[in-house]
């Protein structure tokens, strides 16, 4: 065990007020790809970059391509991904009363699948679908099982789009949820941050609220927050967290 791993384990064992912030790299280990990345041939297939597809304007102007991207690049990988030992450890820490909450910018619902209960989904979730017109929430398989390329609401003959409950660009975030997340970070004794989360709003803003002295940055590139961190540690999440010996 390295000195960094020893400190990580020690701080976790000593606290009952831990908050964890997860990002795309955390789900990447579970088999869920970062859907913002473009491999060779992506633009030939989808014609537009993910940053443009995942906007409210694009959904309204080009719904057929939006739903194709969502099914192929987001829903299907979600159905195939499996929680890692790191996800399992977070659920165990919550059960032990050590972990107050998981805050995530991911939308895949994999923390809940692993058993975590207090998960604040800052950017929404693919596990929920809703109709903007009649405001009905529908099962997460509704879009995948739709017989038409664009999923339409069949509640009371509504007929509007049924869309995933994720925050698209140009849409407001849930301010009540952000306030709750900010307060959890402010009160936390230990804050563990998956560095990949800091590439997505509102994670960098939440970091500003932390007032403690046990900030743990996992797999961060050199950045301004490293100067505040009590511990900067590199490695696989399943290895770093899954192998903890809890006291």
PDB file of C-alpha atoms in Angstrom:
ATOM      1  CA  UNK A   1       0.000   0.000   0.000  1.00  0.00           C
ATOM      2  CA  UNK A   2       1.349   3.399  -1.009  1.00  0.00           C
ATOM      3  CA  UNK A   3       1.353   6.387   1.330  1.00  0.00           C
ATOM      4  CA  UNK A   4      -1.459   7.937  -0.734  1.00  0.00           C
ATOM      5  CA  UNK A   5      -3.593   4.793  -0.420  1.00  0.00           C
ATOM      6  CA  UNK A   6      -2.910   4.691   3.323  1.00  0.00           C
ATOM      7  CA  UNK A   7      -4.060   8.304   3.730  1.00  0.00           C
ATOM      8  CA  UNK A   8      -7.168   7.634   1.609  1.00  0.00           C
ATOM      9  CA  UNK A   9      -8.120   4.648   3.742  1.00  0.00           C
ATOM     10  CA  UNK A  10      -7.330   6.448   7.005  1.00  0.00           C
ATOM     11  CA  UNK A  11      -9.465   9.486   6.202  1.00  0.00           C
ATOM     12  CA  UNK A  12     -12.392   7.351   5.083  1.00  0.00           C
ATOM     13  CA  UNK A  13     -12.218   5.200   8.203  1.00  0.00           C
ATOM     14  CA  UNK A  14     -12.110   8.261  10.454  1.00  0.00           C
ATOM     15  CA  UNK A  15     -15.112  10.088   8.979  1.00  0.00           C
ATOM     16  CA  UNK A  16     -18.863   9.815   9.133  1.00  0.00           C
ATOM     17  CA  UNK A  17     -19.378  12.791   6.825  1.00  0.00           C
ATOM     18  CA  UNK A  18     -18.009  11.873   3.412  1.00  0.00           C
ATOM     19  CA  UNK A  19     -19.288  13.234   0.085  1.00  0.00           C
ATOM     20  CA  UNK A  20     -18.249  11.760  -3.265  1.00  0.00           C
ATOM     21  CA  UNK A  21     -18.428  13.580  -6.612  1.00  0.00           C
ATOM     22  CA  UNK A  22     -18.341  11.318  -9.672  1.00  0.00           C
ATOM     23  CA  UNK A  23     -17.829  12.027 -13.360  1.00  0.00           C
ATOM     24  CA  UNK A  24     -17.587  10.247 -16.726  1.00  0.00           C
ATOM     25  CA  UNK A  25     -14.350   8.362 -15.954  1.00  0.00           C
ATOM     26  CA  UNK A  26     -16.022   6.688 -12.979  1.00  0.00           C
ATOM     27  CA  UNK A  27     -18.677   5.195 -15.268  1.00  0.00           C
ATOM     28  CA  UNK A  28     -16.110   4.458 -17.958  1.00  0.00           C
ATOM     29  CA  UNK A  29     -14.687   1.660 -15.795  1.00  0.00           C
ATOM     30  CA  UNK A  30     -18.182   0.164 -15.644  1.00  0.00           C
ATOM     31  CA  UNK A  31     -18.371  -0.038 -19.423  1.00  0.00           C
ATOM     32  CA  UNK A  32     -20.329   3.134 -20.090  1.00  0.00           C
ATOM     33  CA  UNK A  33     -18.454   5.232 -22.680  1.00  0.00           C
ATOM     34  CA  UNK A  34     -18.090   8.989 -22.555  1.00  0.00           C
ATOM     35  CA  UNK A  35     -20.718   9.872 -25.147  1.00  0.00           C
ATOM     36  CA  UNK A  36     -19.097  13.274 -25.760  1.00  0.00           C
ATOM     37  CA  UNK A  37     -16.059  11.607 -27.327  1.00  0.00           C
ATOM     38  CA  UNK A  38     -15.961  11.209 -31.088  1.00  0.00           C
ATOM     39  CA  UNK A  39     -14.145   8.233 -32.537  1.00  0.00           C
ATOM     40  CA  UNK A  40     -13.202   7.930 -36.209  1.00  0.00           C
ATOM     41  CA  UNK A  41     -16.294   7.916 -38.388  1.00  0.00           C
ATOM     42  CA  UNK A  42     -18.546   9.580 -35.823  1.00  0.00           C
ATOM     43  CA  UNK A  43     -19.334  12.636 -37.930  1.00  0.00           C
ATOM     44  CA  UNK A  44     -19.970  10.499 -40.999  1.00  0.00           C
ATOM     45  CA  UNK A  45     -22.641   8.664 -38.988  1.00  0.00           C
ATOM     46  CA  UNK A  46     -24.256  11.456 -36.958  1.00  0.00           C
ATOM     47  CA  UNK A  47     -23.267  14.562 -38.987  1.00  0.00           C
ATOM     48  CA  UNK A  48     -23.004  16.745 -35.859  1.00  0.00           C
ATOM     49  CA  UNK A  49     -20.801  16.672 -32.721  1.00  0.00           C
ATOM     50  CA  UNK A  50     -22.377  15.461 -29.433  1.00  0.00           C
ATOM     51  CA  UNK A  51     -22.217  18.969 -27.948  1.00  0.00           C
ATOM     52  CA  UNK A  52     -24.608  20.137 -30.664  1.00  0.00           C
ATOM     53  CA  UNK A  53     -26.864  17.074 -30.637  1.00  0.00           C
ATOM     54  CA  UNK A  54     -27.449  17.276 -26.899  1.00  0.00           C
ATOM     55  CA  UNK A  55     -29.100  20.679 -27.002  1.00  0.00           C
ATOM     56  CA  UNK A  56     -32.719  21.687 -26.717  1.00  0.00           C
ATOM     57  CA  UNK A  57     -32.534  23.425 -30.086  1.00  0.00           C
ATOM     58  CA  UNK A  58     -31.284  20.287 -31.819  1.00  0.00           C
ATOM     59  CA  UNK A  59     -33.998  18.130 -30.215  1.00  0.00           C
ATOM     60  CA  UNK A  60     -36.652  20.460 -31.610  1.00  0.00           C
ATOM     61  CA  UNK A  61     -35.108  20.892 -35.069  1.00  0.00           C
ATOM     62  CA  UNK A  62     -33.805  17.380 -35.710  1.00  0.00           C
ATOM     63  CA  UNK A  63     -35.611  14.948 -33.397  1.00  0.00           C
ATOM     64  CA  UNK A  64     -34.957  11.884 -35.577  1.00  0.00           C
ATOM     65  CA  UNK A  65     -31.181  12.223 -35.272  1.00  0.00           C
ATOM     66  CA  UNK A  66     -31.412  13.180 -31.593  1.00  0.00           C
ATOM     67  CA  UNK A  67     -33.300   9.988 -30.741  1.00  0.00           C
ATOM     68  CA  UNK A  68     -31.018   7.873 -32.881  1.00  0.00           C
ATOM     69  CA  UNK A  69     -27.973   9.242 -31.051  1.00  0.00           C
ATOM     70  CA  UNK A  70     -29.659   8.808 -27.686  1.00  0.00           C
ATOM     71  CA  UNK A  71     -30.615   5.174 -28.332  1.00  0.00           C
ATOM     72  CA  UNK A  72     -27.321   4.089 -29.890  1.00  0.00           C
ATOM     73  CA  UNK A  73     -24.786   6.121 -27.935  1.00  0.00           C
ATOM     74  CA  UNK A  74     -26.419   6.430 -24.529  1.00  0.00           C
ATOM     75  CA  UNK A  75     -29.264   3.984 -23.865  1.00  0.00           C
ATOM     76  CA  UNK A  76     -27.729   0.834 -25.322  1.00  0.00           C
ATOM     77  CA  UNK A  77     -24.376   1.215 -23.504  1.00  0.00           C
ATOM     78  CA  UNK A  78     -26.275   1.922 -20.270  1.00  0.00           C
ATOM     79  CA  UNK A  79     -28.125  -1.393 -20.579  1.00  0.00           C
ATOM     80  CA  UNK A  80     -24.823  -3.247 -20.989  1.00  0.00           C
ATOM     81  CA  UNK A  81     -22.749  -1.507 -18.273  1.00  0.00           C
ATOM     82  CA  UNK A  82     -22.178  -3.128 -14.883  1.00  0.00           C
ATOM     83  CA  UNK A  83     -21.229  -1.476 -11.553  1.00  0.00           C
ATOM     84  CA  UNK A  84     -17.618  -1.889 -10.476  1.00  0.00           C
ATOM     85  CA  UNK A  85     -16.163  -2.632  -7.058  1.00  0.00           C
ATOM     86  CA  UNK A  86     -15.835   1.136  -6.611  1.00  0.00           C
ATOM     87  CA  UNK A  87     -19.585   1.616  -7.050  1.00  0.00           C
ATOM     88  CA  UNK A  88     -20.166  -1.222  -4.600  1.00  0.00           C
ATOM     89  CA  UNK A  89     -17.844   0.332  -2.030  1.00  0.00           C
ATOM     90  CA  UNK A  90     -19.685   3.658  -2.166  1.00  0.00           C
ATOM     91  CA  UNK A  91     -22.952   1.828  -1.476  1.00  0.00           C
ATOM     92  CA  UNK A  92     -21.292   0.028   1.442  1.00  0.00           C
ATOM     93  CA  UNK A  93     -19.918   3.279   2.874  1.00  0.00           C
ATOM     94  CA  UNK A  94     -23.407   4.765   2.751  1.00  0.00           C
ATOM     95  CA  UNK A  95     -24.838   1.719   4.509  1.00  0.00           C
ATOM     96  CA  UNK A  96     -22.183   2.066   7.230  1.00  0.00           C
ATOM     97  CA  UNK A  97     -23.179   5.695   7.799  1.00  0.00           C
ATOM     98  CA  UNK A  98     -19.916   7.138   6.497  1.00  0.00           C
ATOM     99  CA  UNK A  99     -21.028   8.458   3.114  1.00  0.00           C
ATOM    100  CA  UNK A 100     -23.592  11.252   3.198  1.00  0.00           C
ATOM    101  CA  UNK A 101     -24.230  11.412  -0.544  1.00  0.00           C
ATOM    102  CA  UNK A 102     -22.955  10.743  -4.028  1.00  0.00           C
ATOM    103  CA  UNK A 103     -23.116  13.780  -6.281  1.00  0.00           C
ATOM    104  CA  UNK A 104     -22.785  12.930  -9.953  1.00  0.00           C
ATOM    105  CA  UNK A 105     -22.734  14.679 -13.306  1.00  0.00           C
ATOM    106  CA  UNK A 106     -23.381  11.286 -14.929  1.00  0.00           C
ATOM    107  CA  UNK A 107     -26.843  10.367 -16.174  1.00  0.00           C
ATOM    108  CA  UNK A 108     -26.607   6.566 -16.296  1.00  0.00           C
ATOM    109  CA  UNK A 109     -28.133   5.585 -12.938  1.00  0.00           C
ATOM    110  CA  UNK A 110     -25.350   3.111 -12.220  1.00  0.00           C
ATOM    111  CA  UNK A 111     -24.770   4.300  -8.642  1.00  0.00           C
ATOM    112  CA  UNK A 112     -28.338   3.310  -7.780  1.00  0.00           C
ATOM    113  CA  UNK A 113     -27.893  -0.022  -9.530  1.00  0.00           C
ATOM    114  CA  UNK A 114     -24.933  -0.689  -7.205  1.00  0.00           C
ATOM    115  CA  UNK A 115     -27.090   0.038  -4.157  1.00  0.00           C
ATOM    116  CA  UNK A 116     -26.450   3.716  -3.402  1.00  0.00           C
ATOM    117  CA  UNK A 117     -29.601   5.489  -2.254  1.00  0.00           C
ATOM    118  CA  UNK A 118     -28.701   9.116  -1.639  1.00  0.00           C
ATOM    119  CA  UNK A 119     -27.563  10.067  -5.140  1.00  0.00           C
ATOM    120  CA  UNK A 120     -27.974  13.628  -6.399  1.00  0.00           C
ATOM    121  CA  UNK A 121     -28.097  13.496 -10.201  1.00  0.00           C
ATOM    122  CA  UNK A 122     -26.981  17.014 -11.044  1.00  0.00           C
ATOM    123  CA  UNK A 123     -27.521  16.622 -14.789  1.00  0.00           C
ATOM    124  CA  UNK A 124     -30.622  14.428 -14.641  1.00  0.00           C
ATOM    125  CA  UNK A 125     -30.992  10.751 -15.484  1.00  0.00           C
ATOM    126  CA  UNK A 126     -31.682   8.499 -18.459  1.00  0.00           C
ATOM    127  CA  UNK A 127     -33.610   6.266 -16.071  1.00  0.00           C
ATOM    128  CA  UNK A 128     -36.561   8.649 -16.375  1.00  0.00           C
ATOM    129  CA  UNK A 129     -38.501   9.938 -19.365  1.00  0.00           C
ATOM    130  CA  UNK A 130     -41.096  12.671 -19.412  1.00  0.00           C
ATOM    131  CA  UNK A 131     -43.464  14.573 -21.653  1.00  0.00           C
ATOM    132  CA  UNK A 132     -43.061  18.344 -21.613  1.00  0.00           C
ATOM    133  CA  UNK A 133     -46.707  18.928 -22.575  1.00  0.00           C
ATOM    134  CA  UNK A 134     -48.630  16.751 -20.112  1.00  0.00           C
ATOM    135  CA  UNK A 135     -45.715  16.457 -17.630  1.00  0.00           C
ATOM    136  CA  UNK A 136     -46.161  12.707 -17.262  1.00  0.00           C
ATOM    137  CA  UNK A 137     -43.137  10.614 -16.299  1.00  0.00           C
ATOM    138  CA  UNK A 138     -42.756   7.307 -18.108  1.00  0.00           C
ATOM    139  CA  UNK A 139     -40.660   4.169 -17.687  1.00  0.00           C
ATOM    140  CA  UNK A 140     -37.001   4.401 -18.700  1.00  0.00           C
ATOM    141  CA  UNK A 141     -37.541   1.783 -21.427  1.00  0.00           C
ATOM    142  CA  UNK A 142     -40.236   3.900 -23.109  1.00  0.00           C
ATOM    143  CA  UNK A 143     -37.904   5.482 -25.653  1.00  0.00           C
ATOM    144  CA  UNK A 144     -35.986   2.273 -26.343  1.00  0.00           C
ATOM    145  CA  UNK A 145     -39.232   0.345 -26.931  1.00  0.00           C
ATOM    146  CA  UNK A 146     -40.927   3.021 -29.008  1.00  0.00           C
ATOM    147  CA  UNK A 147     -42.195   1.602 -32.344  1.00  0.00           C
ATOM    148  CA  UNK A 148     -41.405   4.927 -34.042  1.00  0.00           C
ATOM    149  CA  UNK A 149     -37.986   6.643 -34.441  1.00  0.00           C
ATOM    150  CA  UNK A 150     -39.235   9.579 -32.376  1.00  0.00           C
ATOM    151  CA  UNK A 151     -40.875   8.592 -29.088  1.00  0.00           C
ATOM    152  CA  UNK A 152     -44.306  10.177 -28.719  1.00  0.00           C
ATOM    153  CA  UNK A 153     -46.454  10.384 -25.597  1.00  0.00           C
ATOM    154  CA  UNK A 154     -49.465   8.041 -25.636  1.00  0.00           C
ATOM    155  CA  UNK A 155     -50.947   9.308 -22.371  1.00  0.00           C
ATOM    156  CA  UNK A 156     -54.479  10.604 -22.954  1.00  0.00           C
ATOM    157  CA  UNK A 157     -53.714  11.080 -26.661  1.00  0.00           C
ATOM    158  CA  UNK A 158     -51.126  13.762 -25.838  1.00  0.00           C
ATOM    159  CA  UNK A 159     -48.824  13.075 -28.791  1.00  0.00           C
ATOM    160  CA  UNK A 160     -45.891  15.289 -27.800  1.00  0.00           C
ATOM    161  CA  UNK A 161     -42.255  14.130 -27.603  1.00  0.00           C
ATOM    162  CA  UNK A 162     -41.251  11.878 -24.733  1.00  0.00           C
ATOM    163  CA  UNK A 163     -37.712  12.856 -23.869  1.00  0.00           C
ATOM    164  CA  UNK A 164     -35.059  11.677 -21.421  1.00  0.00           C
ATOM    165  CA  UNK A 165     -34.972  13.520 -18.102  1.00  0.00           C
ATOM    166  CA  UNK A 166     -31.470  14.863 -18.676  1.00  0.00           C
ATOM    167  CA  UNK A 167     -30.333  18.474 -18.682  1.00  0.00           C
ATOM    168  CA  UNK A 168     -29.691  19.458 -22.289  1.00  0.00           C
ATOM    169  CA  UNK A 169     -27.558  22.447 -23.152  1.00  0.00           C
ATOM    170  CA  UNK A 170     -29.631  25.642 -23.141  1.00  0.00           C
ATOM    171  CA  UNK A 171     -31.770  24.256 -20.303  1.00  0.00           C
ATOM    172  CA  UNK A 172     -31.696  25.429 -16.683  1.00  0.00           C
ATOM    173  CA  UNK A 173     -30.387  23.209 -13.922  1.00  0.00           C
ATOM    174  CA  UNK A 174     -32.489  22.257 -10.931  1.00  0.00           C
ATOM    175  CA  UNK A 175     -31.608  25.083  -8.551  1.00  0.00           C
ATOM    176  CA  UNK A 176     -33.079  23.317  -5.522  1.00  0.00           C
ATOM    177  CA  UNK A 177     -30.928  20.269  -6.242  1.00  0.00           C
ATOM    178  CA  UNK A 178     -27.826  22.415  -6.712  1.00  0.00           C
ATOM    179  CA  UNK A 179     -28.491  24.167  -3.409  1.00  0.00           C
ATOM    180  CA  UNK A 180     -28.793  20.802  -1.669  1.00  0.00           C
ATOM    181  CA  UNK A 181     -25.551  19.585  -3.250  1.00  0.00           C
ATOM    182  CA  UNK A 182     -23.749  22.792  -2.312  1.00  0.00           C
ATOM    183  CA  UNK A 183     -24.813  22.437   1.310  1.00  0.00           C
ATOM    184  CA  UNK A 184     -23.651  18.808   1.430  1.00  0.00           C
ATOM    185  CA  UNK A 185     -20.240  19.846   0.109  1.00  0.00           C
ATOM    186  CA  UNK A 186     -20.047  22.798   2.495  1.00  0.00           C
ATOM    187  CA  UNK A 187     -20.708  20.582   5.515  1.00  0.00           C
ATOM    188  CA  UNK A 188     -18.546  17.634   4.397  1.00  0.00           C
ATOM    189  CA  UNK A 189     -15.581  16.525   6.456  1.00  0.00           C
ATOM    190  CA  UNK A 190     -14.028  14.553   3.570  1.00  0.00           C
ATOM    191  CA  UNK A 191     -14.743  15.383  -0.078  1.00  0.00           C
ATOM    192  CA  UNK A 192     -13.570  12.940  -2.750  1.00  0.00           C
ATOM    193  CA  UNK A 193     -13.646  14.233  -6.309  1.00  0.00           C
ATOM    194  CA  UNK A 194     -13.337  12.189  -9.477  1.00  0.00           C
ATOM    195  CA  UNK A 195     -11.278  14.560 -11.624  1.00  0.00           C
ATOM    196  CA  UNK A 196     -13.311  13.885 -14.756  1.00  0.00           C
ATOM    197  CA  UNK A 197     -16.359  15.462 -13.081  1.00  0.00           C
ATOM    198  CA  UNK A 198     -14.612  18.823 -13.099  1.00  0.00           C
ATOM    199  CA  UNK A 199     -15.004  19.027 -16.876  1.00  0.00           C
ATOM    200  CA  UNK A 200     -18.768  19.334 -16.472  1.00  0.00           C
ATOM    201  CA  UNK A 201     -20.915  22.020 -14.878  1.00  0.00           C
ATOM    202  CA  UNK A 202     -21.749  22.344 -12.004  1.00  0.00           C
ATOM    203  CA  UNK A 203     -18.908  20.329 -10.468  1.00  0.00           C
ATOM    204  CA  UNK A 204     -16.256  23.130 -10.448  1.00  0.00           C
ATOM    205  CA  UNK A 205     -18.733  25.463  -8.750  1.00  0.00           C
ATOM    206  CA  UNK A 206     -19.454  22.903  -6.044  1.00  0.00           C
ATOM    207  CA  UNK A 207     -15.756  22.630  -5.252  1.00  0.00           C
ATOM    208  CA  UNK A 208     -15.766  26.276  -4.207  1.00  0.00           C
ATOM    209  CA  UNK A 209     -18.194  25.462  -1.389  1.00  0.00           C
ATOM    210  CA  UNK A 210     -15.893  22.987   0.387  1.00  0.00           C
ATOM    211  CA  UNK A 211     -14.583  24.356   3.680  1.00  0.00           C
ATOM    212  CA  UNK A 212     -12.777  21.319   5.073  1.00  0.00           C
ATOM    213  CA  UNK A 213      -9.150  20.219   4.964  1.00  0.00           C
ATOM    214  CA  UNK A 214      -9.533  16.712   3.558  1.00  0.00           C
ATOM    215  CA  UNK A 215     -10.104  17.239  -0.143  1.00  0.00           C
ATOM    216  CA  UNK A 216      -9.133  14.142  -2.137  1.00  0.00           C
ATOM    217  CA  UNK A 217      -8.652  14.604  -5.886  1.00  0.00           C
ATOM    218  CA  UNK A 218      -8.637  11.339  -7.847  1.00  0.00           C
ATOM    219  CA  UNK A 219      -7.086  11.211 -11.301  1.00  0.00           C
ATOM    220  CA  UNK A 220      -6.970  14.954 -11.814  1.00  0.00           C
ATOM    221  CA  UNK A 221      -4.712  16.632 -14.323  1.00  0.00           C
ATOM    222  CA  UNK A 222      -2.642  19.426 -12.760  1.00  0.00           C
ATOM    223  CA  UNK A 223      -5.181  22.073 -11.871  1.00  0.00           C
ATOM    224  CA  UNK A 224      -5.894  24.906  -9.499  1.00  0.00           C
ATOM    225  CA  UNK A 225      -7.791  22.639  -7.106  1.00  0.00           C
ATOM    226  CA  UNK A 226      -4.727  20.455  -6.530  1.00  0.00           C
ATOM    227  CA  UNK A 227      -3.230  23.245  -4.423  1.00  0.00           C
ATOM    228  CA  UNK A 228      -6.192  22.925  -2.025  1.00  0.00           C
ATOM    229  CA  UNK A 229      -6.166  19.142  -1.986  1.00  0.00           C
ATOM    230  CA  UNK A 230      -4.933  17.251   1.019  1.00  0.00           C
ATOM    231  CA  UNK A 231      -4.425  14.253  -1.226  1.00  0.00           C
ATOM    232  CA  UNK A 232      -3.996  13.827  -4.981  1.00  0.00           C
ATOM    233  CA  UNK A 233      -4.092  10.175  -6.000  1.00  0.00           C
ATOM    234  CA  UNK A 234      -3.901   8.387  -9.341  1.00  0.00           C
ATOM    235  CA  UNK A 235      -5.170   4.942 -10.268  1.00  0.00           C
ATOM    236  CA  UNK A 236      -8.176   2.858 -11.190  1.00  0.00           C
ATOM    237  CA  UNK A 237     -11.269   3.607  -9.150  1.00  0.00           C
ATOM    238  CA  UNK A 238     -12.088  -0.055  -8.578  1.00  0.00           C
ATOM    239  CA  UNK A 239      -8.548  -0.593  -7.276  1.00  0.00           C
ATOM    240  CA  UNK A 240      -8.407   2.535  -5.111  1.00  0.00           C
ATOM    241  CA  UNK A 241     -11.873   2.212  -3.570  1.00  0.00           C
ATOM    242  CA  UNK A 242     -12.859  -1.407  -4.076  1.00  0.00           C
ATOM    243  CA  UNK A 243      -9.930  -2.701  -2.044  1.00  0.00           C
ATOM    244  CA  UNK A 244     -10.403  -0.481   1.026  1.00  0.00           C
ATOM    245  CA  UNK A 245     -10.159  -2.167   4.419  1.00  0.00           C
ATOM    246  CA  UNK A 246     -12.901  -0.538   6.439  1.00  0.00           C
ATOM    247  CA  UNK A 247     -12.720  -0.125  10.191  1.00  0.00           C
TER     248      UNK A 247
END
